[in-house]
mmCIF file with all atom_site columns, C-alpha atoms and ligand atoms in Angstrom:
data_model
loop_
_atom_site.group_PDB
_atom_site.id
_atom_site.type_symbol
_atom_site.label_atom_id
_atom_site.label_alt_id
_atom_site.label_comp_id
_atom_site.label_asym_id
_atom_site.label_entity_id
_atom_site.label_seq_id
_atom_site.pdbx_PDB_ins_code
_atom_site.Cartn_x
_atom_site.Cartn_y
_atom_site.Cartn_z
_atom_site.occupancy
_atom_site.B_iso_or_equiv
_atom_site.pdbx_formal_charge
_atom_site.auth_seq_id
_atom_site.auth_comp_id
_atom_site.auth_asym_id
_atom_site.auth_atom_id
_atom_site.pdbx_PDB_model_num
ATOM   1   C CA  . UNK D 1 1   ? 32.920 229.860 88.017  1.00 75.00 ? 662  UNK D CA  1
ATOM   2   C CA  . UNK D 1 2   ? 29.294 229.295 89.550  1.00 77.00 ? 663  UNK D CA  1
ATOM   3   C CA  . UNK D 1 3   ? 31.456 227.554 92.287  1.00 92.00 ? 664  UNK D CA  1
ATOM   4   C CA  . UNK D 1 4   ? 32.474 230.772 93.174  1.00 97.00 ? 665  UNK D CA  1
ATOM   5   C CA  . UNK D 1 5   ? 29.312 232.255 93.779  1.00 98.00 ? 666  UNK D CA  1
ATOM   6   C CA  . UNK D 1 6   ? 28.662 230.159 96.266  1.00 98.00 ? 667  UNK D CA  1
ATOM   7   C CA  . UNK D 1 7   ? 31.359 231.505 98.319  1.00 98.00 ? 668  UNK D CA  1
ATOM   8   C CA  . UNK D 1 8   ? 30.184 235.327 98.179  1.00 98.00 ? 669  UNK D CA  1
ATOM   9   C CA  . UNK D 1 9   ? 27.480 236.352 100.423 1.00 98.00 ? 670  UNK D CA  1
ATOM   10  C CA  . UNK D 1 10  ? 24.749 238.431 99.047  1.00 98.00 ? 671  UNK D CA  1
ATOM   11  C CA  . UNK D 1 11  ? 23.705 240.742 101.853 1.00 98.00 ? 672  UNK D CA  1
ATOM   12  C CA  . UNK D 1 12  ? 20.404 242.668 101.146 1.00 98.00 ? 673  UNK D CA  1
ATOM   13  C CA  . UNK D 1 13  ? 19.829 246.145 102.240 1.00 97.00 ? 674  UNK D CA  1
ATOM   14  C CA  . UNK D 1 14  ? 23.483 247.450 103.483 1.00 97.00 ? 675  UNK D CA  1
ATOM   15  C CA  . UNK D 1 15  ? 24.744 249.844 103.510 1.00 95.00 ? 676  UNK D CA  1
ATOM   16  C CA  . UNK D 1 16  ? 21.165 251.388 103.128 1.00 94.00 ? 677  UNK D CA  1
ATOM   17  C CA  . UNK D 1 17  ? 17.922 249.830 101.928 1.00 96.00 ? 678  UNK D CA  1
ATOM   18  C CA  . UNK D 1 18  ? 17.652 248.502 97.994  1.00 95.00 ? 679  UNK D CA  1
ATOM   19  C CA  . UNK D 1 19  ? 21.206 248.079 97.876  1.00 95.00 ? 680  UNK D CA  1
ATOM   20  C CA  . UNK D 1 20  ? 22.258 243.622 97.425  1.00 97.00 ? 681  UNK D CA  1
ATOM   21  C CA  . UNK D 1 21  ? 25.592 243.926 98.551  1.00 98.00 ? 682  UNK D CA  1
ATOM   22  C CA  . UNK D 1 22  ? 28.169 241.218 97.249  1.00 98.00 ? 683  UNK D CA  1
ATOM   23  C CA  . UNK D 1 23  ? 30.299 240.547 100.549 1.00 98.00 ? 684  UNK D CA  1
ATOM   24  C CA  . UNK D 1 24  ? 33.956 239.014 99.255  1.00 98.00 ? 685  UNK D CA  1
ATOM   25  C CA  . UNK D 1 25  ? 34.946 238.385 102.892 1.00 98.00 ? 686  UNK D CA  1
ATOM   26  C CA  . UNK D 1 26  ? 33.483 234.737 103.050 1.00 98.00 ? 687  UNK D CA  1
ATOM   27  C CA  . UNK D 1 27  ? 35.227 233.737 99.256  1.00 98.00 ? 688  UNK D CA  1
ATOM   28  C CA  . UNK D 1 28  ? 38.803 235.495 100.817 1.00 98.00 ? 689  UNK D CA  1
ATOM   29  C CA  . UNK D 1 29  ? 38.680 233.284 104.060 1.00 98.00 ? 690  UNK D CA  1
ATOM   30  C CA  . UNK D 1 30  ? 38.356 229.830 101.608 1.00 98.00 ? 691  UNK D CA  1
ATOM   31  C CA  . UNK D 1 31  ? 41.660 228.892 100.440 1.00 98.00 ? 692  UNK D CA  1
ATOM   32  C CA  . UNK D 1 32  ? 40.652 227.479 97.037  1.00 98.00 ? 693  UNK D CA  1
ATOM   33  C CA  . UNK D 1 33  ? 38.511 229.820 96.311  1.00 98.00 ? 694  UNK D CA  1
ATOM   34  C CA  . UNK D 1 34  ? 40.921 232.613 97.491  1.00 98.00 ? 695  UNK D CA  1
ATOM   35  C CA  . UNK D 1 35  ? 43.346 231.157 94.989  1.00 98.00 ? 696  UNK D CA  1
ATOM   36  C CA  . UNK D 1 36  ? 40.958 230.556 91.725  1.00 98.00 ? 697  UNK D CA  1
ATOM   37  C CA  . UNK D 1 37  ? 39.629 234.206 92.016  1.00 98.00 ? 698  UNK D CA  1
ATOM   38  C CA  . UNK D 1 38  ? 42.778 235.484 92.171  1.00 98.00 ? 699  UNK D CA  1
ATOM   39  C CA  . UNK D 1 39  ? 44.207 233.278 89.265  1.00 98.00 ? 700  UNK D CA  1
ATOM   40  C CA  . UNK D 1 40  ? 41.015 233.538 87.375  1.00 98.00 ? 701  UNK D CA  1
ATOM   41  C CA  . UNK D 1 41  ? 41.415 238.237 87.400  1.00 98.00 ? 702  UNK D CA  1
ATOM   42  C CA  . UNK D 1 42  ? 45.366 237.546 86.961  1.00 98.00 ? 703  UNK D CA  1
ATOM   43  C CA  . UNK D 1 43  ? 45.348 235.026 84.337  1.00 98.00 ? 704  UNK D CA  1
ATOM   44  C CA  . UNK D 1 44  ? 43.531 237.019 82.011  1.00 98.00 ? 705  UNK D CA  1
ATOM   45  C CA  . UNK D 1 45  ? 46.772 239.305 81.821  1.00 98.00 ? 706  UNK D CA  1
ATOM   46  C CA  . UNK D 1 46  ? 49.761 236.666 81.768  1.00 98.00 ? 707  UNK D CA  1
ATOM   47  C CA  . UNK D 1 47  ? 52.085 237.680 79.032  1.00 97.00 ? 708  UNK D CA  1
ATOM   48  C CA  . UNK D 1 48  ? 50.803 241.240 78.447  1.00 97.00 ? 709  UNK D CA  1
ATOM   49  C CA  . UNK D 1 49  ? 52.575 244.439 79.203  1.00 97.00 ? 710  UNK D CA  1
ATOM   50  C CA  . UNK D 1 50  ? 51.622 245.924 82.668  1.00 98.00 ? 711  UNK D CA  1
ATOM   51  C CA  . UNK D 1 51  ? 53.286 247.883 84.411  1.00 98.00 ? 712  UNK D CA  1
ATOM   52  C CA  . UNK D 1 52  ? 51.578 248.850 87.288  1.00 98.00 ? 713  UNK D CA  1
ATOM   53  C CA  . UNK D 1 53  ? 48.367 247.252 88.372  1.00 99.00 ? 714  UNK D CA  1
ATOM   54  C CA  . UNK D 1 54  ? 46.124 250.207 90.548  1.00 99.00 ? 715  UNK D CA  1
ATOM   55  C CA  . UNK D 1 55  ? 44.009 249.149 93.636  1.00 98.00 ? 716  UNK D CA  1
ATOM   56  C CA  . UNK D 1 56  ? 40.988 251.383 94.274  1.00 98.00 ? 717  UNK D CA  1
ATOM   57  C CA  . UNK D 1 57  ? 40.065 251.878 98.288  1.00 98.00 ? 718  UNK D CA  1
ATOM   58  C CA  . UNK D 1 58  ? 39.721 249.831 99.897  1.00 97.00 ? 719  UNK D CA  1
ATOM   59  C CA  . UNK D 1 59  ? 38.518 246.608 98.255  1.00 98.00 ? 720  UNK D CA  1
ATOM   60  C CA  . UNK D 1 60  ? 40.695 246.980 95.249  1.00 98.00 ? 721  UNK D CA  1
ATOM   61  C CA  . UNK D 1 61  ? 43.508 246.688 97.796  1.00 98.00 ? 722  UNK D CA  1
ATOM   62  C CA  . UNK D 1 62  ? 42.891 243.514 98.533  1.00 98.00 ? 723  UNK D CA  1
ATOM   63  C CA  . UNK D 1 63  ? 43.067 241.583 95.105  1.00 98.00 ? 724  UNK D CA  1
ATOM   64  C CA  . UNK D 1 64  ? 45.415 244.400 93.091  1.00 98.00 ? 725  UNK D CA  1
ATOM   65  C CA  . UNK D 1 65  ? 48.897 243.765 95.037  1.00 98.00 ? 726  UNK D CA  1
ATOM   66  C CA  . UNK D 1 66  ? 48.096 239.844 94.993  1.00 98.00 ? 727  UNK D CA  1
ATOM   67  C CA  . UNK D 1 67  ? 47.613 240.177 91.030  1.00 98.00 ? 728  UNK D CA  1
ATOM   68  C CA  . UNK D 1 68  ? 50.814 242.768 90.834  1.00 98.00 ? 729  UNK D CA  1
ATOM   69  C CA  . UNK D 1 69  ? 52.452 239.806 92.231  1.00 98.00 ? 730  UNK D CA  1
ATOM   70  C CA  . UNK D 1 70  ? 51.204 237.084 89.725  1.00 98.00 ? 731  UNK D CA  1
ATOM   71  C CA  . UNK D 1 71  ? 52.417 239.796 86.879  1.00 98.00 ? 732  UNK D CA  1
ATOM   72  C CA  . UNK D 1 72  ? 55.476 240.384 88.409  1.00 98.00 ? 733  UNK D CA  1
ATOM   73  C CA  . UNK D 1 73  ? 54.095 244.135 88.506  1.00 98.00 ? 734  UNK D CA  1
ATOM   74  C CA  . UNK D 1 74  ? 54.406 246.878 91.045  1.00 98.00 ? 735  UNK D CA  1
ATOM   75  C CA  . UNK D 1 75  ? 51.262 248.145 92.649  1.00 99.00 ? 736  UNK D CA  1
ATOM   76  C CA  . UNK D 1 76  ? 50.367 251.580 93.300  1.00 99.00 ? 737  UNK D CA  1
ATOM   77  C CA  . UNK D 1 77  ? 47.061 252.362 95.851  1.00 98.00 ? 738  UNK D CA  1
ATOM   78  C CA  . UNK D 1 78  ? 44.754 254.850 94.607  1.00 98.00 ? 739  UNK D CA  1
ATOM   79  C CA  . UNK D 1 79  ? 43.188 256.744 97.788  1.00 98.00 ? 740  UNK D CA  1
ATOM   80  C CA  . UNK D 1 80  ? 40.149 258.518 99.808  1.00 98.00 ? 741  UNK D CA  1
ATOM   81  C CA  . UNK D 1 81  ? 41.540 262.395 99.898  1.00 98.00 ? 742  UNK D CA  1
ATOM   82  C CA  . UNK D 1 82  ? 44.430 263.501 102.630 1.00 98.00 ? 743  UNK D CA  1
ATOM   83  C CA  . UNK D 1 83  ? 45.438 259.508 103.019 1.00 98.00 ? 744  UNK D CA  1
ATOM   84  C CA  . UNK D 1 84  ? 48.648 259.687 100.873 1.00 98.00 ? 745  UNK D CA  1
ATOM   85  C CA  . UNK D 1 85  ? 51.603 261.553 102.300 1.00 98.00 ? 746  UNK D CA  1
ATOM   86  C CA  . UNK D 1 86  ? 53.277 262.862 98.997  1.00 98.00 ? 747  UNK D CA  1
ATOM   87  C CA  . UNK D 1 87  ? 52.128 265.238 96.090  1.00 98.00 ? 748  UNK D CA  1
ATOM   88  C CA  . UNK D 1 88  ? 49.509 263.995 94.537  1.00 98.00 ? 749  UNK D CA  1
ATOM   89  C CA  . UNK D 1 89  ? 46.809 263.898 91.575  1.00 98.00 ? 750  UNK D CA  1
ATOM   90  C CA  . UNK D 1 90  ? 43.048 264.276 92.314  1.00 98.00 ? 751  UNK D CA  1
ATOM   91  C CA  . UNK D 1 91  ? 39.930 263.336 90.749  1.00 98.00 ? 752  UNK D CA  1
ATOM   92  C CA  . UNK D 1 92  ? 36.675 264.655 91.587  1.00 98.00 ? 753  UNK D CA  1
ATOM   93  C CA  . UNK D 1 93  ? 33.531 262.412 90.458  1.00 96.00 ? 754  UNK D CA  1
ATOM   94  C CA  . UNK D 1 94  ? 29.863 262.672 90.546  1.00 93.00 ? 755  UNK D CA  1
ATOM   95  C CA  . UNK D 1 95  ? 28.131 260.270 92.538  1.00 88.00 ? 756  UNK D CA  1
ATOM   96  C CA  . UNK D 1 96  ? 23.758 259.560 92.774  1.00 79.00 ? 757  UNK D CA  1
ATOM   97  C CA  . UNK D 1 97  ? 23.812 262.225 95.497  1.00 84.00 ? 758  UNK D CA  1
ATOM   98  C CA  . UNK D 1 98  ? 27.119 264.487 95.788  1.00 91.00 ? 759  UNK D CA  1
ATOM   99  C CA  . UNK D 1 99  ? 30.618 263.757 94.720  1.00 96.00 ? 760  UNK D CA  1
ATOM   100 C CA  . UNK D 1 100 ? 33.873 262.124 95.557  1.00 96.00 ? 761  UNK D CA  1
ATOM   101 C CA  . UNK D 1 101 ? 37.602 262.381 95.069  1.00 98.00 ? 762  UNK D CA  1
ATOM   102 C CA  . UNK D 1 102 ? 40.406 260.039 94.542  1.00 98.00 ? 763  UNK D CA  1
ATOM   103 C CA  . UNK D 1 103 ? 44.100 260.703 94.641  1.00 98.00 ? 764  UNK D CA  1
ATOM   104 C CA  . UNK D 1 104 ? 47.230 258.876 93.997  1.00 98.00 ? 765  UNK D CA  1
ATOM   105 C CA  . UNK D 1 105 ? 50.766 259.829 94.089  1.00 98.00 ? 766  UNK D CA  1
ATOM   106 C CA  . UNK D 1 106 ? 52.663 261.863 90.794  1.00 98.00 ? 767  UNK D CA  1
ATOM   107 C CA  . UNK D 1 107 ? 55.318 259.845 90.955  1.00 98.00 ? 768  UNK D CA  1
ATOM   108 C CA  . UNK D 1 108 ? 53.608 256.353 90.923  1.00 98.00 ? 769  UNK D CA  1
ATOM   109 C CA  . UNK D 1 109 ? 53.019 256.606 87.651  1.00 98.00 ? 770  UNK D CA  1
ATOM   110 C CA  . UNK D 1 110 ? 54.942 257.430 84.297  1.00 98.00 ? 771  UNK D CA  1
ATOM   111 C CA  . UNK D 1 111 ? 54.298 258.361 81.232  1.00 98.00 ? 772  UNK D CA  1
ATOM   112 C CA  . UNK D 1 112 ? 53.766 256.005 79.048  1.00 98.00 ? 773  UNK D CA  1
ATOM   113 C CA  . UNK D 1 113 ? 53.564 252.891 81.419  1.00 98.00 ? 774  UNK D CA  1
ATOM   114 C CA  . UNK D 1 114 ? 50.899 250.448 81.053  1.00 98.00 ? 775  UNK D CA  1
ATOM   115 C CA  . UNK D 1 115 ? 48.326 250.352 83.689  1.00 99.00 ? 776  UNK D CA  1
ATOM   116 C CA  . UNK D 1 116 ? 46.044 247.812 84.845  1.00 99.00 ? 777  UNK D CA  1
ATOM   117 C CA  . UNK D 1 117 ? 42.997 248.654 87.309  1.00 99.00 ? 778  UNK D CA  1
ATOM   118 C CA  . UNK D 1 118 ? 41.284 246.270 89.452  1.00 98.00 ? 779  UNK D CA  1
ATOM   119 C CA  . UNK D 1 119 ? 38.839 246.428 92.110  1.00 98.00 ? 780  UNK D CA  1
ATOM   120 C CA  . UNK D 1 120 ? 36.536 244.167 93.699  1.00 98.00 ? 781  UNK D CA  1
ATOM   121 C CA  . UNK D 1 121 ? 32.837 245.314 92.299  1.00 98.00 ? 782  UNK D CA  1
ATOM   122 C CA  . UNK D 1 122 ? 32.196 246.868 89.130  1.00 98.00 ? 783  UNK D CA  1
ATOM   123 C CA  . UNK D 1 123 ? 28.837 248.628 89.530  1.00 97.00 ? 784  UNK D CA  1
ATOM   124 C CA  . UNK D 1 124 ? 27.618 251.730 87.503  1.00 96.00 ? 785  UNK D CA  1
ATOM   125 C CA  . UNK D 1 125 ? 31.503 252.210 86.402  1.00 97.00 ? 786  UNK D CA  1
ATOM   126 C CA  . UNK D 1 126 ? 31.766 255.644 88.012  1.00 97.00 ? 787  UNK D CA  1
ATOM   127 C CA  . UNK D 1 127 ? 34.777 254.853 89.825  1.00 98.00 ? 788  UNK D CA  1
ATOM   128 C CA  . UNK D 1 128 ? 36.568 253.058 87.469  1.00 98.00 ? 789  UNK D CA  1
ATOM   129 C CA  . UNK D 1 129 ? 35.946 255.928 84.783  1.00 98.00 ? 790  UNK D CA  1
ATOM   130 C CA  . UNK D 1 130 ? 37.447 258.256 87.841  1.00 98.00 ? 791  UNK D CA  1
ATOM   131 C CA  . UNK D 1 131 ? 40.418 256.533 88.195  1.00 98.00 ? 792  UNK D CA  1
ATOM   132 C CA  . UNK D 1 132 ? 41.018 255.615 84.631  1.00 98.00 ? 793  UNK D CA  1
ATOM   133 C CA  . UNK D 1 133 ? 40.819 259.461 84.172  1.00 98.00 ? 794  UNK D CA  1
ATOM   134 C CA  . UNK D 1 134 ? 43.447 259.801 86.940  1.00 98.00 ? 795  UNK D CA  1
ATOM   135 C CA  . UNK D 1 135 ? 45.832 257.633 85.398  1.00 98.00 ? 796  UNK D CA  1
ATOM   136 C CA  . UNK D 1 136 ? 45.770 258.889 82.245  1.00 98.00 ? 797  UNK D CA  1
ATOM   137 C CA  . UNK D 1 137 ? 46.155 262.778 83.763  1.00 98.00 ? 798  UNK D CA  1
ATOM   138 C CA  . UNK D 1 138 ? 49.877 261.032 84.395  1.00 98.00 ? 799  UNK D CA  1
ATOM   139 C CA  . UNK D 1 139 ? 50.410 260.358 81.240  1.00 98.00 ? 800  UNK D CA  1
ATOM   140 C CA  . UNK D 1 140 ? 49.670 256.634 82.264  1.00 98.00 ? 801  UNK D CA  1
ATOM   141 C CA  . UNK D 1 141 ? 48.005 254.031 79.379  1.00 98.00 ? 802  UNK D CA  1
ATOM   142 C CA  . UNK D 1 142 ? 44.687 252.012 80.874  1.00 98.00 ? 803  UNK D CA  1
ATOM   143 C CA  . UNK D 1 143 ? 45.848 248.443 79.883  1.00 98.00 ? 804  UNK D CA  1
ATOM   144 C CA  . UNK D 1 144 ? 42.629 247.642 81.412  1.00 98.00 ? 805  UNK D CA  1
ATOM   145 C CA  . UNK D 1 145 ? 40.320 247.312 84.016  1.00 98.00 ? 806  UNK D CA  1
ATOM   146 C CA  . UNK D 1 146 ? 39.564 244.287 86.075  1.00 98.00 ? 807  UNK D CA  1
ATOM   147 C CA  . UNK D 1 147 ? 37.113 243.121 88.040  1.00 98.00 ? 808  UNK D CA  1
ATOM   148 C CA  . UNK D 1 148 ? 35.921 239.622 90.281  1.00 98.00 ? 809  UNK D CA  1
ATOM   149 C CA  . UNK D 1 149 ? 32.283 240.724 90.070  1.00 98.00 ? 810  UNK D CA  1
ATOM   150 C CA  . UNK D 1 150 ? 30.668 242.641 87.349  1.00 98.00 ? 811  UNK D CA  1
ATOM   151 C CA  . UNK D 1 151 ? 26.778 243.713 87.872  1.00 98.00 ? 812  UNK D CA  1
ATOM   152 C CA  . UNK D 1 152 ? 25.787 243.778 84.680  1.00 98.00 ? 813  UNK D CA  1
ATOM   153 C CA  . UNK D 1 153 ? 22.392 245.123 85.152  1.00 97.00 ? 814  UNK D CA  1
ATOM   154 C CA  . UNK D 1 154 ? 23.694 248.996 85.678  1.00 97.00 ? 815  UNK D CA  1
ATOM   155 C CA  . UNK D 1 155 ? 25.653 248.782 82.273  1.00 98.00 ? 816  UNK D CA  1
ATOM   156 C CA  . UNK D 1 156 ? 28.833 250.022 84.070  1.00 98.00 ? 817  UNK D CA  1
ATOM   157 C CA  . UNK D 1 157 ? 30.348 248.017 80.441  1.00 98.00 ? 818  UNK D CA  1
ATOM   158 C CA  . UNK D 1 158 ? 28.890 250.915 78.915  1.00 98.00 ? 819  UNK D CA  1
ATOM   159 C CA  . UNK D 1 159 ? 30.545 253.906 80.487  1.00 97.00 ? 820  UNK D CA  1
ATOM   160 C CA  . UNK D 1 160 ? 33.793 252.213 80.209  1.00 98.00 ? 821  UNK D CA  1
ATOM   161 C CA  . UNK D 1 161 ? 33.000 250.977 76.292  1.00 98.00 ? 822  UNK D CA  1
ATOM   162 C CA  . UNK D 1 162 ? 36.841 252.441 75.284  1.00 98.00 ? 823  UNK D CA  1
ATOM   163 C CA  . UNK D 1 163 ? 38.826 250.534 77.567  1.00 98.00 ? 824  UNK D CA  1
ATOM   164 C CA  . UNK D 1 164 ? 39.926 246.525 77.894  1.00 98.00 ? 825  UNK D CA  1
ATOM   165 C CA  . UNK D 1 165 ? 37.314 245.323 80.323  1.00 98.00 ? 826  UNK D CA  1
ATOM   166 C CA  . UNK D 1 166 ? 37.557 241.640 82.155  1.00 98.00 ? 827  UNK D CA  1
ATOM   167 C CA  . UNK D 1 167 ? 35.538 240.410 84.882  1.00 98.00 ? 828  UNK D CA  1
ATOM   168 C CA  . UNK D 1 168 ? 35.316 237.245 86.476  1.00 98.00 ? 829  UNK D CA  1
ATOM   169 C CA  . UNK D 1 169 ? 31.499 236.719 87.780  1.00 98.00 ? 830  UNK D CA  1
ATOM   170 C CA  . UNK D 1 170 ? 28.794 238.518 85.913  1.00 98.00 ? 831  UNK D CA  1
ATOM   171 C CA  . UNK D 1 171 ? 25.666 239.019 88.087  1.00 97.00 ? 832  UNK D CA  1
HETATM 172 P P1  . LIG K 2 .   ? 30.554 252.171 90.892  1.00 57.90 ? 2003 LIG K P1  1
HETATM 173 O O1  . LIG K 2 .   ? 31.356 253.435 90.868  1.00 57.90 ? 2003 LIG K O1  1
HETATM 174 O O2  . LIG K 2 .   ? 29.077 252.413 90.914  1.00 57.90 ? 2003 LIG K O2  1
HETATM 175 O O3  . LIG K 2 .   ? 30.963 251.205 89.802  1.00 57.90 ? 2003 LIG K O3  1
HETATM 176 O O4  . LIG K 2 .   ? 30.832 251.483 92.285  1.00 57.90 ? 2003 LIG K O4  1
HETATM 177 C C1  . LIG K 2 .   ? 31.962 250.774 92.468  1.00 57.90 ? 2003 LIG K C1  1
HETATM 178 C C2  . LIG K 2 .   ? 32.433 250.758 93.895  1.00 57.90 ? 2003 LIG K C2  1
HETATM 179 O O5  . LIG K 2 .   ? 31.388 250.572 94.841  1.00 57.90 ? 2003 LIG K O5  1
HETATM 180 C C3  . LIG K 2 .   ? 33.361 249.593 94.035  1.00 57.90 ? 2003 LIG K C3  1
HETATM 181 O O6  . LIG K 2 .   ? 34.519 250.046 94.696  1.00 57.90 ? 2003 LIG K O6  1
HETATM 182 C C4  . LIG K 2 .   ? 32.610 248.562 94.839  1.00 57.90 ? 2003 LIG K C4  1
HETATM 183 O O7  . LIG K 2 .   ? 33.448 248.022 95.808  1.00 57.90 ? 2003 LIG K O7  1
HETATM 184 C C5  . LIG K 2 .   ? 31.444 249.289 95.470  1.00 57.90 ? 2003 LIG K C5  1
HETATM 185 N N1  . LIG K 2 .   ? 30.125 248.654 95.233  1.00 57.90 ? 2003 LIG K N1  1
HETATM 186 C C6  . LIG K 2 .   ? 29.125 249.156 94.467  1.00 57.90 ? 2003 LIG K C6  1
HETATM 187 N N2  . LIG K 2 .   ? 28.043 248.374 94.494  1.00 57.90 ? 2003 LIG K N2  1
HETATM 188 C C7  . LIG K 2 .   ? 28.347 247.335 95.292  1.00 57.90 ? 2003 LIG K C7  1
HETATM 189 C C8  . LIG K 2 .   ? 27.632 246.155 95.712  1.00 57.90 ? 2003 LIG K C8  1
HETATM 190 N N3  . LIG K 2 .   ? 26.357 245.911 95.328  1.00 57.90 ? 2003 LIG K N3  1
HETATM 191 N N4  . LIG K 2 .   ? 28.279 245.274 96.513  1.00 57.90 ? 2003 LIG K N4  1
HETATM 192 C C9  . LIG K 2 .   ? 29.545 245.514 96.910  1.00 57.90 ? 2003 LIG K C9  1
HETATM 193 N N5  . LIG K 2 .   ? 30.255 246.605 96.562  1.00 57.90 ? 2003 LIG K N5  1
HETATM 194 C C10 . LIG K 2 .   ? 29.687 247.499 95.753  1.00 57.90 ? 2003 LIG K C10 1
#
């Protein structure tokens, strides 16, 4: 997986100072290593029940539909407020300064459906816990959460300790 690495740029102080961003654009525009992150956050999942695999905005749109695929699962976008144009279900987070919201649409989800979560970075967890807690206000089950980069170092593991948690590079 170190091979991997190599393909995502570490970009120091964006989007404000302190912060080592992990930038997925130059591993996405690599063919092979397009494909072996992909297979390597699908693969995990081959033979379990999911129903729905949920892409958080806007990285976790990019890998979530192409792992739906591999699963033959349907993918359902979970969104910024006022994006999605049907009724929806909201869920209002703290963040280091402020909070946030994330919606997604009533009917994307049923009760009782399996439901796997993926998104690009797994940091302190905060978002994932969000929209974990958004699923499940639909009656949804959290098959589990997936990630292609895990920073282990702000123990986002930890906040998510009751769920199914796989990620593919651990920094
Ligand atoms: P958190 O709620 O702290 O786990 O943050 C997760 C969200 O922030 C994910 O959607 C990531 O895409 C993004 N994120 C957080 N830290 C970084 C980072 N160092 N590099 C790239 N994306 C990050």
């Amino acid at each position: 997986m170190n091979d991997l690495k190599k393909l995502i740029r570490e970009v120091p102080d964006f989007p404000k100072p302190g912060i080592l961003f992990y930038d997925i654009t130059t591993l996405l525009k690599d063919p092979v290593g397009l494909h072996r992150a992909v297979d390597s956050l699908a693969n995990h999942y081959v033979g379990r029940a999911v129903d729905r695999v949920v892409g958080i905005e806007a990285r976790g749109f990019i890998f979530a539909p192409m792992v739906a695929y591999r699963l033959n699962s349907g993918f359902v976008p979970v969104r910024k407020p006022k994006k999605l144009p049907y009724e929806c279900a909201r869920v209002t987070y703290q963040l280091e300064y402020g909070q946030d919201s994330l919606e997604v649409h009533r009917d994307a989800i049923s009760k009782g459906q399996d439901v796997l979560i993926i998104d690009d970075v797994l940091a302190t967890g905060g978002t994932a816990a969000a929209v974990a807690q958004l699923v499940e206000s639909l009656g949804g089950r959290v098959a589990g959460l997936g990630f292609l980069i895990e920073l282990e170092f702000l123990k986002g593991r930890e906040k998510l300790s009751r769920y199914e948690l796989h990620s593919v590079l651990k920094y």
